[in-house]
């Protein structure tokens, strides 16, 4: 056995220790499900009832596959001839111990495989809500929506209705969002509804639940993206035009201030050098865009 194989075998054997917790990371097809099945069999040999063990998957298919593997392993445990392959022999040994416990405690798992709690995370959550009807806040047993798009739109619509309630702290944030989107309610509703299916990717970064550090990480992520885009813009801007553009922007900003005009170019007052690719320079970049681009984001014919 070469060194990588030996290390793999040691890790697999270690992961079967029922007194310790593990995170198993491995590529597809490396035998993670087989290892989880072996750990489940190992736990069956030392619990008072099979319901004490819970295995959670994301899909019904995966749950069904794992249950089938465990039942099949228990059935093969009746054979007195161990398999020749090492990993199959380990499963057989674990299944023999689990089968002995099954007979001792009279579980009859072969006849009642439903006692093996291998379920999806949705079904586990539904089980919790059934046990805590008051705390869950549901008047009836909730169901999993297979096509939740209409629910996302309803949630987005109700969120925008908070704008009419002055006492809610969310009102200012919603007003700011609508200001960015020109008070376009249908578009804002669509954008919010489109975000909800991916909430697992961004919700933890918004500071939900009062975590300031998560909000800081979200701000940092925005700042990195702004810096990246500004650097792309800097690299694309012809070097021989930069000094001239700076002089034109500073001059135009002064003229507009003299006339009392309100413009993004106001950030270019006193501009001496081409702006850097940092978030704090974003107002200056917006001023340059005001100088050089039309409202349709095309080049001005004359500056």
Tab-separated table of C-alpha atoms in Angstrom, residues 36-300:
chain	number	residue	atom	x	y	z
A	36	UNK	CA	-21.104	7.883	5.930
A	37	UNK	CA	-22.863	4.543	5.618
A	38	UNK	CA	-20.091	2.878	7.608
A	39	UNK	CA	-20.306	5.532	10.316
A	40	UNK	CA	-24.076	5.050	10.484
A	41	UNK	CA	-23.577	1.292	10.918
A	42	UNK	CA	-20.965	1.962	13.607
A	43	UNK	CA	-23.428	4.159	15.505
A	44	UNK	CA	-26.196	1.568	15.202
A	45	UNK	CA	-24.053	-0.790	17.230
A	46	UNK	CA	-23.949	1.518	20.259
A	47	UNK	CA	-27.323	3.320	20.518
A	48	UNK	CA	-30.417	2.410	22.485
A	49	UNK	CA	-32.735	3.032	19.522
A	50	UNK	CA	-32.066	3.669	15.803
A	51	UNK	CA	-34.054	6.925	15.989
A	52	UNK	CA	-31.187	8.435	18.010
A	53	UNK	CA	-29.155	8.687	14.798
A	54	UNK	CA	-30.044	11.360	12.236
A	55	UNK	CA	-28.496	11.543	8.769
A	56	UNK	CA	-29.387	14.643	6.741
A	57	UNK	CA	-29.128	14.992	2.961
A	58	UNK	CA	-30.280	17.615	0.483
A	59	UNK	CA	-32.344	15.401	-1.810
A	60	UNK	CA	-34.776	12.539	-1.401
A	61	UNK	CA	-32.783	10.554	-3.922
A	62	UNK	CA	-29.633	10.753	-1.790
A	63	UNK	CA	-31.595	9.837	1.344
A	64	UNK	CA	-33.148	6.833	-0.392
A	65	UNK	CA	-29.769	5.692	-1.710
A	66	UNK	CA	-28.166	5.831	1.727
A	67	UNK	CA	-31.055	3.982	3.388
A	68	UNK	CA	-30.844	1.292	0.705
A	69	UNK	CA	-27.105	0.871	1.318
A	70	UNK	CA	-27.582	0.441	5.053
A	71	UNK	CA	-30.406	-2.070	4.663
A	72	UNK	CA	-28.373	-4.014	2.096
A	73	UNK	CA	-25.358	-4.021	4.421
A	74	UNK	CA	-27.489	-5.380	7.274
A	75	UNK	CA	-28.776	-8.118	4.996
A	76	UNK	CA	-25.261	-9.180	3.935
A	77	UNK	CA	-24.253	-9.335	7.616
A	78	UNK	CA	-26.072	-12.661	7.883
A	79	UNK	CA	-23.319	-14.232	5.796
A	80	UNK	CA	-20.435	-15.775	7.736
A	81	UNK	CA	-18.006	-15.293	4.834
A	82	UNK	CA	-16.304	-11.871	4.878
A	83	UNK	CA	-15.660	-10.105	1.553
A	84	UNK	CA	-12.108	-10.106	0.220
A	85	UNK	CA	-11.840	-6.373	-0.466
A	86	UNK	CA	-10.719	-4.358	2.553
A	87	UNK	CA	-13.389	-1.613	2.417
A	88	UNK	CA	-16.167	-4.154	1.853
A	89	UNK	CA	-14.844	-6.259	4.722
A	90	UNK	CA	-14.951	-3.216	7.028
A	91	UNK	CA	-18.592	-2.543	6.044
A	92	UNK	CA	-19.384	-6.214	6.662
A	93	UNK	CA	-17.796	-6.119	10.123
A	94	UNK	CA	-19.661	-2.943	11.066
A	95	UNK	CA	-22.908	-4.389	9.717
A	96	UNK	CA	-22.382	-7.592	11.776
A	97	UNK	CA	-22.092	-5.510	14.948
A	98	UNK	CA	-25.144	-3.433	13.991
A	99	UNK	CA	-27.089	-6.582	13.143
A	100	UNK	CA	-26.240	-8.072	16.526
A	101	UNK	CA	-27.518	-4.924	18.215
A	102	UNK	CA	-30.658	-5.075	16.072
A	103	UNK	CA	-31.358	-8.619	17.266
A	104	UNK	CA	-30.504	-7.786	20.859
A	105	UNK	CA	-32.840	-4.766	21.025
A	106	UNK	CA	-35.481	-6.327	18.738
A	107	UNK	CA	-35.575	-3.344	16.350
A	108	UNK	CA	-36.437	-5.488	13.284
A	109	UNK	CA	-34.821	-2.955	10.935
A	110	UNK	CA	-35.105	-5.278	7.943
A	111	UNK	CA	-38.897	-5.229	8.326
A	112	UNK	CA	-39.072	-1.596	9.467
A	113	UNK	CA	-36.378	0.395	7.570
A	114	UNK	CA	-38.382	3.591	8.192
A	115	UNK	CA	-36.883	3.601	11.695
A	116	UNK	CA	-33.615	4.675	10.064
A	117	UNK	CA	-33.811	8.475	10.268
A	118	UNK	CA	-32.208	9.372	6.952
A	119	UNK	CA	-34.024	12.431	5.660
A	120	UNK	CA	-33.695	15.699	3.795
A	121	UNK	CA	-33.017	18.926	5.632
A	122	UNK	CA	-36.504	20.124	4.607
A	123	UNK	CA	-38.203	17.147	6.229
A	124	UNK	CA	-36.105	17.613	9.385
A	125	UNK	CA	-37.158	21.266	9.640
A	126	UNK	CA	-40.788	20.280	9.091
A	127	UNK	CA	-40.432	17.762	11.905
A	128	UNK	CA	-39.178	20.510	14.223
A	129	UNK	CA	-42.104	22.792	13.384
A	130	UNK	CA	-44.558	19.969	14.087
A	131	UNK	CA	-43.026	19.536	17.530
A	132	UNK	CA	-43.070	23.288	18.305
A	133	UNK	CA	-46.302	24.706	16.845
A	134	UNK	CA	-46.327	27.787	19.097
A	135	UNK	CA	-42.666	28.715	18.745
A	136	UNK	CA	-42.673	28.144	14.980
A	137	UNK	CA	-45.472	30.695	14.575
A	138	UNK	CA	-47.396	28.619	12.030
A	139	UNK	CA	-51.123	28.160	12.388
A	140	UNK	CA	-51.036	24.903	10.456
A	141	UNK	CA	-48.397	22.456	9.362
A	142	UNK	CA	-46.334	24.198	6.651
A	143	UNK	CA	-45.647	22.546	3.325
A	144	UNK	CA	-42.560	22.787	1.113
A	145	UNK	CA	-43.336	24.849	-1.999
A	146	UNK	CA	-41.924	23.268	-5.144
A	147	UNK	CA	-42.421	26.493	-7.160
A	148	UNK	CA	-41.848	29.333	-4.701
A	149	UNK	CA	-41.510	32.187	-7.218
A	150	UNK	CA	-44.930	33.632	-6.372
A	151	UNK	CA	-43.988	33.560	-2.691
A	152	UNK	CA	-40.775	35.456	-3.442
A	153	UNK	CA	-42.756	38.166	-5.220
A	154	UNK	CA	-45.207	38.371	-2.328
A	155	UNK	CA	-42.311	38.743	0.128
A	156	UNK	CA	-40.788	41.493	-2.045
A	157	UNK	CA	-44.124	43.306	-2.260
A	158	UNK	CA	-44.626	43.178	1.505
A	159	UNK	CA	-41.099	44.474	2.020
A	160	UNK	CA	-41.834	47.542	-0.111
A	161	UNK	CA	-45.041	48.138	1.848
A	162	UNK	CA	-42.822	48.889	4.871
A	163	UNK	CA	-42.159	52.241	3.213
A	164	UNK	CA	-45.600	53.387	4.345
A	165	UNK	CA	-44.904	52.636	8.010
A	166	UNK	CA	-42.855	55.450	9.528
A	167	UNK	CA	-42.037	53.574	12.734
A	168	UNK	CA	-40.219	50.703	11.015
A	169	UNK	CA	-36.402	50.914	10.983
A	170	UNK	CA	-36.333	49.335	7.493
A	171	UNK	CA	-38.138	52.331	6.000
A	172	UNK	CA	-34.969	54.388	5.433
A	173	UNK	CA	-33.195	51.486	3.724
A	174	UNK	CA	-36.159	50.859	1.406
A	175	UNK	CA	-36.385	54.570	0.562
A	176	UNK	CA	-32.666	54.593	-0.295
A	177	UNK	CA	-33.091	51.518	-2.517
A	178	UNK	CA	-35.998	53.086	-4.391
A	179	UNK	CA	-33.979	56.274	-4.810
A	180	UNK	CA	-31.232	54.289	-6.547
A	181	UNK	CA	-33.828	52.733	-8.864
A	182	UNK	CA	-35.687	55.982	-9.751
A	183	UNK	CA	-38.696	54.924	-7.630
A	184	UNK	CA	-39.455	52.151	-10.122
A	185	UNK	CA	-41.592	49.865	-7.911
A	186	UNK	CA	-42.111	47.024	-10.438
A	187	UNK	CA	-38.382	46.796	-11.156
A	188	UNK	CA	-37.528	46.931	-7.448
A	189	UNK	CA	-40.016	44.146	-6.756
A	190	UNK	CA	-38.481	42.021	-9.519
A	191	UNK	CA	-34.940	42.556	-8.227
A	192	UNK	CA	-35.856	41.641	-4.652
A	193	UNK	CA	-37.750	38.562	-5.806
A	194	UNK	CA	-34.744	37.466	-7.907
A	195	UNK	CA	-32.446	37.784	-4.894
A	196	UNK	CA	-34.439	35.492	-2.623
A	197	UNK	CA	-33.639	32.161	-4.360
A	198	UNK	CA	-29.921	32.905	-3.724
A	199	UNK	CA	-30.351	34.204	-0.160
A	200	UNK	CA	-28.037	31.518	1.210
A	201	UNK	CA	-25.202	33.266	-0.665
A	202	UNK	CA	-25.739	36.822	0.598
A	203	UNK	CA	-27.955	36.809	3.708
A	204	UNK	CA	-25.131	35.923	6.093
A	205	UNK	CA	-23.168	38.943	4.817
A	206	UNK	CA	-25.856	41.562	5.396
A	207	UNK	CA	-25.517	41.723	9.163
A	208	UNK	CA	-28.834	39.927	9.669
A	209	UNK	CA	-29.120	38.945	13.295
A	210	UNK	CA	-27.071	41.900	14.488
A	211	UNK	CA	-23.616	40.731	13.439
A	212	UNK	CA	-21.553	43.822	12.663
A	213	UNK	CA	-18.621	41.742	11.430
A	214	UNK	CA	-20.772	40.194	8.680
A	215	UNK	CA	-21.882	43.627	7.544
A	216	UNK	CA	-18.260	44.717	7.466
A	217	UNK	CA	-17.396	41.731	5.274
A	218	UNK	CA	-20.166	42.702	2.865
A	219	UNK	CA	-18.868	46.282	2.696
A	220	UNK	CA	-15.348	44.979	2.107
A	221	UNK	CA	-16.598	42.755	-0.696
A	222	UNK	CA	-18.260	45.743	-2.393
A	223	UNK	CA	-15.098	47.813	-1.960
A	224	UNK	CA	-12.951	45.097	-3.544
A	225	UNK	CA	-15.310	44.872	-6.516
A	226	UNK	CA	-15.357	48.669	-6.934
A	227	UNK	CA	-11.552	48.788	-6.818
A	228	UNK	CA	-11.341	45.956	-9.363
A	229	UNK	CA	-13.664	47.708	-11.816
A	230	UNK	CA	-11.924	51.072	-11.366
A	231	UNK	CA	-8.568	49.408	-12.026
A	232	UNK	CA	-9.952	47.984	-15.271
A	233	UNK	CA	-11.102	51.487	-16.184
A	234	UNK	CA	-7.704	52.970	-15.305
A	235	UNK	CA	-5.883	50.395	-17.444
A	236	UNK	CA	-8.184	51.130	-20.381
A	237	UNK	CA	-7.794	54.941	-20.162
A	238	UNK	CA	-5.142	56.248	-22.633
A	239	UNK	CA	-2.178	57.575	-20.664
A	240	UNK	CA	-1.480	60.471	-23.053
A	241	UNK	CA	-4.980	61.878	-22.412
A	242	UNK	CA	-5.052	61.676	-18.617
A	243	UNK	CA	-3.467	65.055	-17.800
A	244	UNK	CA	-5.665	66.821	-20.328
A	245	UNK	CA	-8.820	65.174	-18.967
A	246	UNK	CA	-7.854	66.179	-15.409
A	247	UNK	CA	-7.396	69.828	-16.506
A	248	UNK	CA	-10.690	69.852	-18.408
A	249	UNK	CA	-12.595	68.275	-15.495
A	250	UNK	CA	-11.168	70.756	-12.959
A	251	UNK	CA	-11.995	73.688	-15.242
A	252	UNK	CA	-15.528	72.443	-16.008
A	253	UNK	CA	-16.222	71.802	-12.312
A	254	UNK	CA	-15.191	75.380	-11.457
A	255	UNK	CA	-17.394	76.839	-14.178
A	256	UNK	CA	-20.425	74.816	-13.031
A	257	UNK	CA	-19.922	75.885	-9.410
A	258	UNK	CA	-19.771	79.520	-10.517
A	259	UNK	CA	-23.096	79.053	-12.308
A	260	UNK	CA	-24.604	77.334	-9.238
A	261	UNK	CA	-25.271	74.149	-11.187
A	262	UNK	CA	-25.665	70.806	-9.376
A	263	UNK	CA	-23.433	68.216	-11.030
A	264	UNK	CA	-21.354	65.142	-10.223
A	265	UNK	CA	-18.432	67.176	-11.555
A	266	UNK	CA	-18.402	69.093	-8.279
A	267	UNK	CA	-16.163	66.282	-6.929
A	268	UNK	CA	-13.479	67.412	-9.422
A	269	UNK	CA	-13.019	70.861	-7.859
A	270	UNK	CA	-9.278	71.325	-7.285
A	271	UNK	CA	-8.444	68.041	-9.064
A	272	UNK	CA	-4.674	67.868	-9.657
A	273	UNK	CA	-4.065	64.268	-10.718
A	274	UNK	CA	-5.794	61.377	-12.398
A	275	UNK	CA	-7.940	59.531	-9.804
A	276	UNK	CA	-6.750	56.318	-8.189
A	277	UNK	CA	-8.609	53.009	-8.413
A	278	UNK	CA	-10.067	53.099	-4.898
A	279	UNK	CA	-13.632	53.363	-3.553
A	280	UNK	CA	-12.909	56.739	-1.927
A	281	UNK	CA	-12.144	58.143	-5.416
A	282	UNK	CA	-15.502	56.986	-6.811
A	283	UNK	CA	-17.080	60.521	-6.725
A	284	UNK	CA	-14.238	61.819	-8.907
A	285	UNK	CA	-14.720	58.967	-11.373
A	286	UNK	CA	-18.430	59.801	-11.523
A	287	UNK	CA	-17.463	63.406	-12.248
A	288	UNK	CA	-15.293	62.271	-15.153
A	289	UNK	CA	-18.177	60.167	-16.444
A	290	UNK	CA	-20.415	63.266	-16.257
A	291	UNK	CA	-17.837	65.182	-18.301
A	292	UNK	CA	-17.182	62.574	-20.976
A	293	UNK	CA	-20.417	60.574	-21.343
A	294	UNK	CA	-24.005	61.364	-22.300
A	295	UNK	CA	-26.951	60.196	-20.185
A	296	UNK	CA	-27.142	57.183	-22.482
A	297	UNK	CA	-23.528	56.264	-21.593
A	298	UNK	CA	-22.154	57.105	-25.038
A	299	UNK	CA	-19.196	59.432	-25.720
A	300	UNK	CA	-20.038	63.110	-25.900
